[in-house]
Coordinates of C-alpha atoms and ligand atoms in Angstrom, one line a residue:
X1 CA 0.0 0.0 0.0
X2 CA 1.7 3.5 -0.9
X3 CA 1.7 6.3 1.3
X4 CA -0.1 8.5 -1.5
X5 CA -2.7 7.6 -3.7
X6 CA -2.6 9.4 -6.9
X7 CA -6.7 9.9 -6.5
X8 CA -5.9 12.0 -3.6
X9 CA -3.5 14.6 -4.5
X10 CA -0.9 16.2 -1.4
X11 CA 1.1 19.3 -0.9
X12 CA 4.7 18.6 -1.1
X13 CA 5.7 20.8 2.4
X14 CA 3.1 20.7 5.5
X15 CA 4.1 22.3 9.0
X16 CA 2.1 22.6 11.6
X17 CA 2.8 23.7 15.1
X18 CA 1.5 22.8 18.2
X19 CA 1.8 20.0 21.6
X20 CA 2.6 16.5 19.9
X21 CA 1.9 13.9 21.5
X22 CA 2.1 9.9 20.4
X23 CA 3.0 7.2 22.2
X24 CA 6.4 5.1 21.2
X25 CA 5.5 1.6 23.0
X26 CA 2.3 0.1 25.3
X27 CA 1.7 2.2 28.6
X28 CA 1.0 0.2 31.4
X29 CA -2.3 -0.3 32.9
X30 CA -3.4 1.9 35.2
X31 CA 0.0 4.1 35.3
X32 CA -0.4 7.8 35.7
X33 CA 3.1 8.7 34.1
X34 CA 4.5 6.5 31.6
X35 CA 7.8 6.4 29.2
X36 CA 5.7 5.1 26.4
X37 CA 4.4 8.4 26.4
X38 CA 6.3 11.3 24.1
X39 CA 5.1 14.5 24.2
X40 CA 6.9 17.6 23.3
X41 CA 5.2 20.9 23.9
X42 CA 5.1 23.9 20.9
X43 CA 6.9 21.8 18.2
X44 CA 6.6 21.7 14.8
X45 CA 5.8 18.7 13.1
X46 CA 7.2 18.6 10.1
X47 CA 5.0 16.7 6.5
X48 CA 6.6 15.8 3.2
X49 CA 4.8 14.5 0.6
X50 CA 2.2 13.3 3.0
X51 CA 4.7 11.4 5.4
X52 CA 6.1 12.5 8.6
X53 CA 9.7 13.8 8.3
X54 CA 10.7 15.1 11.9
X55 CA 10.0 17.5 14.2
X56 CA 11.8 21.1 15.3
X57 CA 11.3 22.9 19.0
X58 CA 8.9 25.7 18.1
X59 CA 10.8 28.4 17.8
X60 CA 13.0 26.9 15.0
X61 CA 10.5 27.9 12.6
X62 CA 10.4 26.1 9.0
X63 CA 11.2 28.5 6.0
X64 CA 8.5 29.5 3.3
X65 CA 8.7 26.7 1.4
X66 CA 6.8 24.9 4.0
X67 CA 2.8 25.2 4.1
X68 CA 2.7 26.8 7.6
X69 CA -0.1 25.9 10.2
X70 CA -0.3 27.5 13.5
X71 CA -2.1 25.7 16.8
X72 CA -0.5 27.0 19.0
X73 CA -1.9 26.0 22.8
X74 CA -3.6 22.8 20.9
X75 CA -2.7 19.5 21.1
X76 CA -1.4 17.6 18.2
X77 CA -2.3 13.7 17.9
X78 CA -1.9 10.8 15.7
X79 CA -5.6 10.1 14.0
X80 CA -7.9 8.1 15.9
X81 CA -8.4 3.9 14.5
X82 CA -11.7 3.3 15.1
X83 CA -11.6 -1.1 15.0
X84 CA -15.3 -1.5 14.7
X85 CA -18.0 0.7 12.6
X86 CA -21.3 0.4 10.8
X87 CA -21.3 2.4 7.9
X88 CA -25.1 2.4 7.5
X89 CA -25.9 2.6 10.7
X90 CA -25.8 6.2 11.5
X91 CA -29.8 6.7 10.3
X92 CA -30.7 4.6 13.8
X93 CA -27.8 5.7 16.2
X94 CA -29.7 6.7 19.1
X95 CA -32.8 4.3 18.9
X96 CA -34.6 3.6 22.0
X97 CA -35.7 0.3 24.0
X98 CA -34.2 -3.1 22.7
X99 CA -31.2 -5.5 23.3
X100 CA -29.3 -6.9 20.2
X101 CA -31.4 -9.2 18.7
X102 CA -34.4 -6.7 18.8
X103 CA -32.4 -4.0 17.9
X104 CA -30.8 -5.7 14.3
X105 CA -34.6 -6.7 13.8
X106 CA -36.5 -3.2 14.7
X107 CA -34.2 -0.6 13.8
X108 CA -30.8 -1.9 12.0
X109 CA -31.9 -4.1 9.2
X110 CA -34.5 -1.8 7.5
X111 CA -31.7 0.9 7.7
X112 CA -29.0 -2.0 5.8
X113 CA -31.8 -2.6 3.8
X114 CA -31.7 1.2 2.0
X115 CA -27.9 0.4 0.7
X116 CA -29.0 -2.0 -2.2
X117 CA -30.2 1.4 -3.9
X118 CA -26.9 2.9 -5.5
X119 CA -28.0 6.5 -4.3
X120 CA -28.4 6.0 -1.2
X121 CA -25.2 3.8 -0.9
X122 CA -23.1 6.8 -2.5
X123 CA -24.4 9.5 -0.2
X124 CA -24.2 7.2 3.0
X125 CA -20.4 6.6 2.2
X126 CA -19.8 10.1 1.7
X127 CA -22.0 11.5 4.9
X128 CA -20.2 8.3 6.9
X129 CA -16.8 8.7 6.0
X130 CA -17.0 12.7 6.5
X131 CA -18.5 12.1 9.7
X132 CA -15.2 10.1 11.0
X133 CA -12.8 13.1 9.5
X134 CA -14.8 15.7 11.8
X135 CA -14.8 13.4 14.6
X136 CA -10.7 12.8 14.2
X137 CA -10.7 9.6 13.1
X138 CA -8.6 8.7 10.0
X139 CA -9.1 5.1 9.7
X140 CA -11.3 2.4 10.7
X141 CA -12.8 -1.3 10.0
X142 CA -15.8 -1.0 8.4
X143 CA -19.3 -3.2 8.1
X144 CA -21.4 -2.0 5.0
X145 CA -24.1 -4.1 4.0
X146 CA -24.5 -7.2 2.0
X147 CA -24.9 -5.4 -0.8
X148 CA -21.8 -4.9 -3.1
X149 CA -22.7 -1.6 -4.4
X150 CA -22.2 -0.6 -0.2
X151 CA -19.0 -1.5 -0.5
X152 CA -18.0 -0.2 -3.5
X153 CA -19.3 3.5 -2.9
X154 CA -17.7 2.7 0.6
X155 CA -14.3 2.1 -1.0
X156 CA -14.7 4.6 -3.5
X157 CA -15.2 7.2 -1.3
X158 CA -11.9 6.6 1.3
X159 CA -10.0 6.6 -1.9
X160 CA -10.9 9.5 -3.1
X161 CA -10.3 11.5 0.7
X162 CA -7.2 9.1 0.9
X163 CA -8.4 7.1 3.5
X164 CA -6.6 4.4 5.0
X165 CA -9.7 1.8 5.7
X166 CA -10.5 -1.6 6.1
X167 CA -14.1 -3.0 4.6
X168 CA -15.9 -6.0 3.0
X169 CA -19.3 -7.2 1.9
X170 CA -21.2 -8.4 4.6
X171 CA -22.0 -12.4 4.4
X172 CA -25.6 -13.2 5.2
X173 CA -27.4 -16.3 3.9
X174 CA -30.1 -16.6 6.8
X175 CA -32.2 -15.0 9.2
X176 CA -32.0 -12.0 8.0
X177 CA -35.1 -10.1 6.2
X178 CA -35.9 -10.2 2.6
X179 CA -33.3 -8.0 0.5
X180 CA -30.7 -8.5 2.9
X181 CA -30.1 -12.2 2.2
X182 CA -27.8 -13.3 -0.3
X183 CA -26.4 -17.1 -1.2
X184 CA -22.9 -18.9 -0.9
X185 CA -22.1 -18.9 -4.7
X186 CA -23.4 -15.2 -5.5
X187 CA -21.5 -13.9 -2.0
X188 CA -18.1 -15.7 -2.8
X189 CA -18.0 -14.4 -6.6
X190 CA -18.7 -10.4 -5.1
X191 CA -16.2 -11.1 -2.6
X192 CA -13.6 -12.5 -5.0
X193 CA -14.4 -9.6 -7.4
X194 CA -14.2 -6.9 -4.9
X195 CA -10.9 -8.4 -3.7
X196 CA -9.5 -8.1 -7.1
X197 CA -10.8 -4.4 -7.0
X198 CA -10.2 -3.4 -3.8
X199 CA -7.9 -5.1 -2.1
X200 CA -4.3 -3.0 -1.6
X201 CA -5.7 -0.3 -3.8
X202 CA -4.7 2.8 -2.3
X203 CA -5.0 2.6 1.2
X204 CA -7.7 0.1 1.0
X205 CA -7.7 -3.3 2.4
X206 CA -10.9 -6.1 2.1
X207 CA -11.7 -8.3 5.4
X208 CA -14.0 -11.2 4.9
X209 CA -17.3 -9.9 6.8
X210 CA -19.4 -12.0 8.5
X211 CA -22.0 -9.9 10.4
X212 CA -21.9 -12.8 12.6
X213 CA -22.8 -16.3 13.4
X214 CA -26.2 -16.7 13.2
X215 CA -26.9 -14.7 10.1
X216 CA -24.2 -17.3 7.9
X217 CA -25.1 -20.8 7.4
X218 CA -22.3 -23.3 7.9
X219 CA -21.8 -23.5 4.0
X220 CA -21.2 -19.6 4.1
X221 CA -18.6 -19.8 7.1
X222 CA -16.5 -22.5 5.0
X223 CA -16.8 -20.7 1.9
X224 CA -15.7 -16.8 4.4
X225 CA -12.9 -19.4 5.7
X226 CA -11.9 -20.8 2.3
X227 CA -10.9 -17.1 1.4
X228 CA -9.5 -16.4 3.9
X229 CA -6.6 -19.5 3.7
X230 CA -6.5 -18.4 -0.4
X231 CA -6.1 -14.6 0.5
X232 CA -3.8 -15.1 3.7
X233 CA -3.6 -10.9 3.8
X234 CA -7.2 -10.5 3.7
X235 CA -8.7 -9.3 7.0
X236 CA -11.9 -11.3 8.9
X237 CA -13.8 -9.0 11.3
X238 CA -17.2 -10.6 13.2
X239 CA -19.0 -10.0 16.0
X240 CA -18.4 -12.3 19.1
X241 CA -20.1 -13.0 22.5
X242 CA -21.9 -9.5 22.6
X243 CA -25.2 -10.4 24.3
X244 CA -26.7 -13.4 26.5
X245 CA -29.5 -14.0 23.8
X246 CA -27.0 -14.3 21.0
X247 CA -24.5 -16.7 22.8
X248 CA -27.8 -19.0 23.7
X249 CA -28.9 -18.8 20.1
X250 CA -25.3 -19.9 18.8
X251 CA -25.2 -22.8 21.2
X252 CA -28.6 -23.5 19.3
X253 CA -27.4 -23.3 15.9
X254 CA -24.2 -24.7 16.3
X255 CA -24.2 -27.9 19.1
X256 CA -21.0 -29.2 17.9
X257 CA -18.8 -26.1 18.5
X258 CA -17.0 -26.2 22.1
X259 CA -18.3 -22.0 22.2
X260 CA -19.2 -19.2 19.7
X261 CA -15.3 -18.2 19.4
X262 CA -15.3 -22.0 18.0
X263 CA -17.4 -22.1 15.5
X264 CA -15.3 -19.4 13.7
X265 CA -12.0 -21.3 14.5
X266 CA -13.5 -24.0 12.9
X267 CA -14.4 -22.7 10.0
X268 CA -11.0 -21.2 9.6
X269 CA -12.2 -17.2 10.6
X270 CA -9.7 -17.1 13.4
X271 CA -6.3 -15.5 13.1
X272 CA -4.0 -13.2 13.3
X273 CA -5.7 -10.7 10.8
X274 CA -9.2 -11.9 12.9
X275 CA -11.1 -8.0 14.6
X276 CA -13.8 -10.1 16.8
X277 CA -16.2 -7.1 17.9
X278 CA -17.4 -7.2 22.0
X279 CA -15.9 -10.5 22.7
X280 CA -17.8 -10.3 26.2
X281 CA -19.5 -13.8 27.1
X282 CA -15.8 -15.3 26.9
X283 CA -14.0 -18.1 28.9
X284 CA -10.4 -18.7 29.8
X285 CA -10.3 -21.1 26.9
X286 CA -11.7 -18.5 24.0
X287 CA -9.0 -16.3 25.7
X288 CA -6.3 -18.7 24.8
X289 CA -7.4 -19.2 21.8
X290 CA -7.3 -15.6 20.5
X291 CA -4.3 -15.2 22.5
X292 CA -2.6 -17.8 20.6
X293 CA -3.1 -16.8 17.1
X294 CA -3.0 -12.7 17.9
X295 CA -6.8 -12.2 16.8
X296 CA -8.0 -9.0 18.2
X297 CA -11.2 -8.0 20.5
X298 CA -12.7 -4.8 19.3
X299 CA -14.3 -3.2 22.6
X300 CA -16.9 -1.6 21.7
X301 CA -17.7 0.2 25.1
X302 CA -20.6 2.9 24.8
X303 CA -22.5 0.1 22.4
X304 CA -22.4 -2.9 25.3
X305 CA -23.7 -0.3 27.7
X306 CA -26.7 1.2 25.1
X307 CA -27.9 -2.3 23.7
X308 CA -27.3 -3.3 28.2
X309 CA -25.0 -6.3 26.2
X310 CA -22.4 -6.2 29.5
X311 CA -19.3 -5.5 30.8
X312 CA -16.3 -6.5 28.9
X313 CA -13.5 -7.4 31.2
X314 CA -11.0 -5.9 30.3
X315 CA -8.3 -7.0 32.9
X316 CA -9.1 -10.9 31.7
X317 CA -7.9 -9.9 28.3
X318 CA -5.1 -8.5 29.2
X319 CA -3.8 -11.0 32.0
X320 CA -4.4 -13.3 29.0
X321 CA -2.5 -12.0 26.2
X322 CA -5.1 -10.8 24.2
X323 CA -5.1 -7.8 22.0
X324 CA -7.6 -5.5 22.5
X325 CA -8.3 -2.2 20.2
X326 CA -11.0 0.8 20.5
X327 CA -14.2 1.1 18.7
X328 CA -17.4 2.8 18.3
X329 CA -19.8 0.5 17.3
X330 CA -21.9 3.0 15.8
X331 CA -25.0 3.0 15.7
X332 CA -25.3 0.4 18.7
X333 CA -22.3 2.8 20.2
X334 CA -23.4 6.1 20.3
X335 CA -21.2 8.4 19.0
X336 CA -18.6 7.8 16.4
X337 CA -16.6 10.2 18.8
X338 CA -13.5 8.0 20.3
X339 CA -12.8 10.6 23.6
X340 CA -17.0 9.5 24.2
X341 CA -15.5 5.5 23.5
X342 CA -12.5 5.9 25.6
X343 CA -14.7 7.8 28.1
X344 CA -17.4 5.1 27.9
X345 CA -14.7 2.2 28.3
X346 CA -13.4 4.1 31.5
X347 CA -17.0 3.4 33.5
X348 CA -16.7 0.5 32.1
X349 CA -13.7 -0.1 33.9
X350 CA -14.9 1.1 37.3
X351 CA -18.1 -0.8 37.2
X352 CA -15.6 -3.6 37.9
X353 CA -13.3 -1.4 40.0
X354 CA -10.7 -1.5 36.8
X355 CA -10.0 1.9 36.0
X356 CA -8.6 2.4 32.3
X357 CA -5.6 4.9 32.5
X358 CA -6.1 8.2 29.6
X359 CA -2.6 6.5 28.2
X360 CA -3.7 3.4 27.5
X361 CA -6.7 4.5 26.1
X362 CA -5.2 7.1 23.9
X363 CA -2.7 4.4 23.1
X364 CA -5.1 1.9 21.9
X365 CA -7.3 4.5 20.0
X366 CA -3.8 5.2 18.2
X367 CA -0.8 3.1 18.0
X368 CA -2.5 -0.1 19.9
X369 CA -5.0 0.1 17.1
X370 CA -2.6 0.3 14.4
X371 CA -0.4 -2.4 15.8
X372 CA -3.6 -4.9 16.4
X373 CA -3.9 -4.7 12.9
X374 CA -0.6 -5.1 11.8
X375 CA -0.4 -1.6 10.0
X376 CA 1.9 0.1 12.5
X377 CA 4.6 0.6 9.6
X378 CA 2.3 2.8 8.4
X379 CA 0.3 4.8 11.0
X380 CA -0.3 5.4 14.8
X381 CA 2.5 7.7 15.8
X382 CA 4.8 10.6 15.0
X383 CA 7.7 8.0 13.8
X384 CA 9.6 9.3 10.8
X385 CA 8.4 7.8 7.5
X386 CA 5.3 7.4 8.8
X387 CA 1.6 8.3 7.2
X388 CA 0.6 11.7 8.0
X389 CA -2.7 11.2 9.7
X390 CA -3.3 13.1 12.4
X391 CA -5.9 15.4 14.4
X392 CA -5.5 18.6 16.0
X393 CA -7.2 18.7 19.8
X394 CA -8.8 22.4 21.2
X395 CA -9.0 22.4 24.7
X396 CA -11.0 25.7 24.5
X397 CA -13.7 24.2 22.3
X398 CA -16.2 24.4 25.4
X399 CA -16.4 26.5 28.4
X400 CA -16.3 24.0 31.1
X401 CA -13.6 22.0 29.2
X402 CA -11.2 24.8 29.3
X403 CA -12.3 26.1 33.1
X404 CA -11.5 22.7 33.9
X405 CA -8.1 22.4 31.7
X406 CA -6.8 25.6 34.1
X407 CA -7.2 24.0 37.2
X408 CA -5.1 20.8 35.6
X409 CA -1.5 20.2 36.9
X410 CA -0.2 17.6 34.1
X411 CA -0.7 16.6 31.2
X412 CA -2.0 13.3 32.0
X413 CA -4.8 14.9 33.8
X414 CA -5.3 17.1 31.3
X415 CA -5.6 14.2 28.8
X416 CA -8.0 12.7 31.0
X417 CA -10.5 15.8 31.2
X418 CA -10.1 16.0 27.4
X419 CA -11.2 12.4 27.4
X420 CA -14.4 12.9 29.9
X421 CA -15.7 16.3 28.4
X422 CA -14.3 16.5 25.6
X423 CA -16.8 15.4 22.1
X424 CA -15.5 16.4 18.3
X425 CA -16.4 19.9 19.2
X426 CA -12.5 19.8 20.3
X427 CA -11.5 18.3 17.1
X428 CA -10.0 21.8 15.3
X429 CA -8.6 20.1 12.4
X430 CA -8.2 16.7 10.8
X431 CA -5.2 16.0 8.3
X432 CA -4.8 12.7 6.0
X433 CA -1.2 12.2 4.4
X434 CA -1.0 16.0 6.0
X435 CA -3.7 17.6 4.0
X436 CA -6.5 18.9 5.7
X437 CA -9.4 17.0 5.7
X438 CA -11.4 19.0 7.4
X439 CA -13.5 21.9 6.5
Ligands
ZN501 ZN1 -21.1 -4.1 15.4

């Protein structure tokens, strides 16, 4: 994947100035200070030809050749990763009453259902992928819908804003309404076609997408595994565990399987390049297991606590070995905001007396992210030769947030504040491959 795709043209000379801050390794849990942390206050950070080139103290100011940018007094961050997103599903964020199974059924599946026209597919793309830019996020794993047009205007649209993003056609061969169904030998010739389209163009990569279990009949999981093993750089994402009812319903559908993580290991969906969304209802076992092959959870915090799914232990996965990134969930999450995710996963944390730390958090909405999917060559942090993607934080953007940013004494608990109050009202700029991507 090159770090500039010709659809998305880049200045040669960016400099902006500001507070960086990235993180160089994993902070540890719960530490207030940490050396994975490098921040350096009023630097510039220096852009050529969309890729990081170094940074100078502030007053060593660039010459003219350089496109100069000046946020002074804001924070400078690598661009948010958001691990799991429904591209759709923004038309029923915020829907009131149900758990999971109700919810896909009431609200979510007339909403999917929409995306088999072409234009309504195009301008969901474009209001969805817009959305994540103003928010700060610069790249994220993405569902669409079964339909291949979704994921084709999907693609089409991160190319042409140079988009680093993750995406596939969404593999549903039962239970699931009418025009939202497709069949094994229809599903595998889109997905093959769309991998020949897709796949490594740009910034683009395809993932297998099983929306999960239930929804795929066993002849569908072999044929999503059977890609997989012939496209070994393909991504799988799925959901996993998420709610009681589900887990029950698996155990139904699927007698032989030792749990729900196993039914996808045996139909070769679990590895390395495997984003399991929620993984909540897990044992020690299922832990192991994802442990062992280096498949990710995406926790999907503010969605297990709308839908009431549960509490994701966090602490489990980690003493395990398992990776764990940051995502929205949207629109069972509700906000594609990552400060509302991170703040969400923090009372998540203290419900079970496990408080998250802001490093970690920030770590894996950045680098963590980027390393769980194996594309931390190419993004997460300030490193030299790296992608240019990056936000720019304002912590003046409300009133209380900057009363509240006075009376801080760190930055840590500064970060933390930002994290709790903060929302994309603090997001002053977003920049992909250093261009700004933001109006
Ligand atoms: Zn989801």
């Amino acid at each position: 994947m090159t770090a500039a795709p010709a659809s998305h043209p880049v200045s040669a000379r960016v400099a902006l100035r500001g507070d960086l801050l990235d993180f160089t390794s994993t902070p540890e849990w719960g530490a207030a200070e940490s050396a994975a942390v490098r921040f350096r206050p009023d630097h510039w950070l220096l852009i050529d030809h969309g890729q990081i080139m170094g940074t100078l103290p502030g007053d060593q100011s660039p010459d003219i050749t350089w496109d100069h940018h000046d946020h002074r007094g804001r924070l400078i961050l690598p661009g948010f990763i958001d691990s799991h997103v429904h591209s759709p599903q923004l038309d029923v964020i915020a829907s009131y009453g149900t758990e999971l199974l109700d919810w896909l059924n009431t609200y979510t599946f007339p909403a999917e259902r929409r995306y088999a026209d072409p234009e309504q597919a195009l301008t969901g793309a474009a209001r969805f992928l817009d959305a994540l830019l103003a928010h700060g996020t610069t790249s994220a794993v993405v569902f669409p819908t079964v339909h291949k047009v979704s994921v084709d205007t999907l693609f089409a649209a991160a190319r042409e804003r140079g988009m680093r993003l993750i995406a596939g056609k969404v593999l549903m061969d039962r239970h699931a309404p009418d025009g939202l169904r497709d069949d094994v030998v229809q599903a595998e010739r889109d997905c093959v076609d769309l991998i020949a389209r897709w796949h490594g163009e740009s910034r683009l990569a395809y993932a297998m997408t099983v929306r999960f279990a239930p929804t795929s009949t066993p002849a569908q999981l072999a044929m999503a595994g059977r890609l997989c093993a012939a496209y070994p750089d393909l991504y799988m994402q799925t959901h996993l565990a998420e709610n009681r009812a589900e887990v029950q319903w698996v155990k139904e559908l699927f007698p032989d399987a030792r749990s729900y993580l196993d039914v996808y290991a045996r139909a070769g969906l679990l590895n390395a390049r495997s984003v399991f969304a929620h993984g909540i209802w897990l044992d020690a076992a299922d832990r192991a297991a994802l442990r062992d092959v280096g498949a990710q959870i995406a926790h999907s915090p503010s969605s297990n606590l709308f839908l009431g799914s549960g509490l994701f232990d966090w602490t489990a996965a980690e003493d395990a070995g398992v990776a764990v990134s940051m995502a929205s969930d949207v629109g069972g999450g509700t906000s594609l905001s990552m400060l509302r995710t991170m703040a969400a996963a923090y009372t998540v944390g203290q419900a079970q007396h496990k408080p998250l730390s802001p490093w970690r958090a920030w770590y894996l909405a950045t680098l963590g992210g980027a390393a769980a999917l194996a594309l931390d060559d190419f993004i997460g942090n300030f490193k030299t030769g790296k992608e240019a993607d990056f936000a720019v934080f304002d912590f003046k953007a409300t009133p209380e947030l900057e009363w509240r940013i006075d009376h801080a004494k760190s930055i840590e608990e500064k970060l933390f504040a930002l994290i709790t109050l903060g929302d994309e009202r603090c997001v002053s700029a977003t920049h992909i491959l250093g261009e700004k991507a933001t109006p």
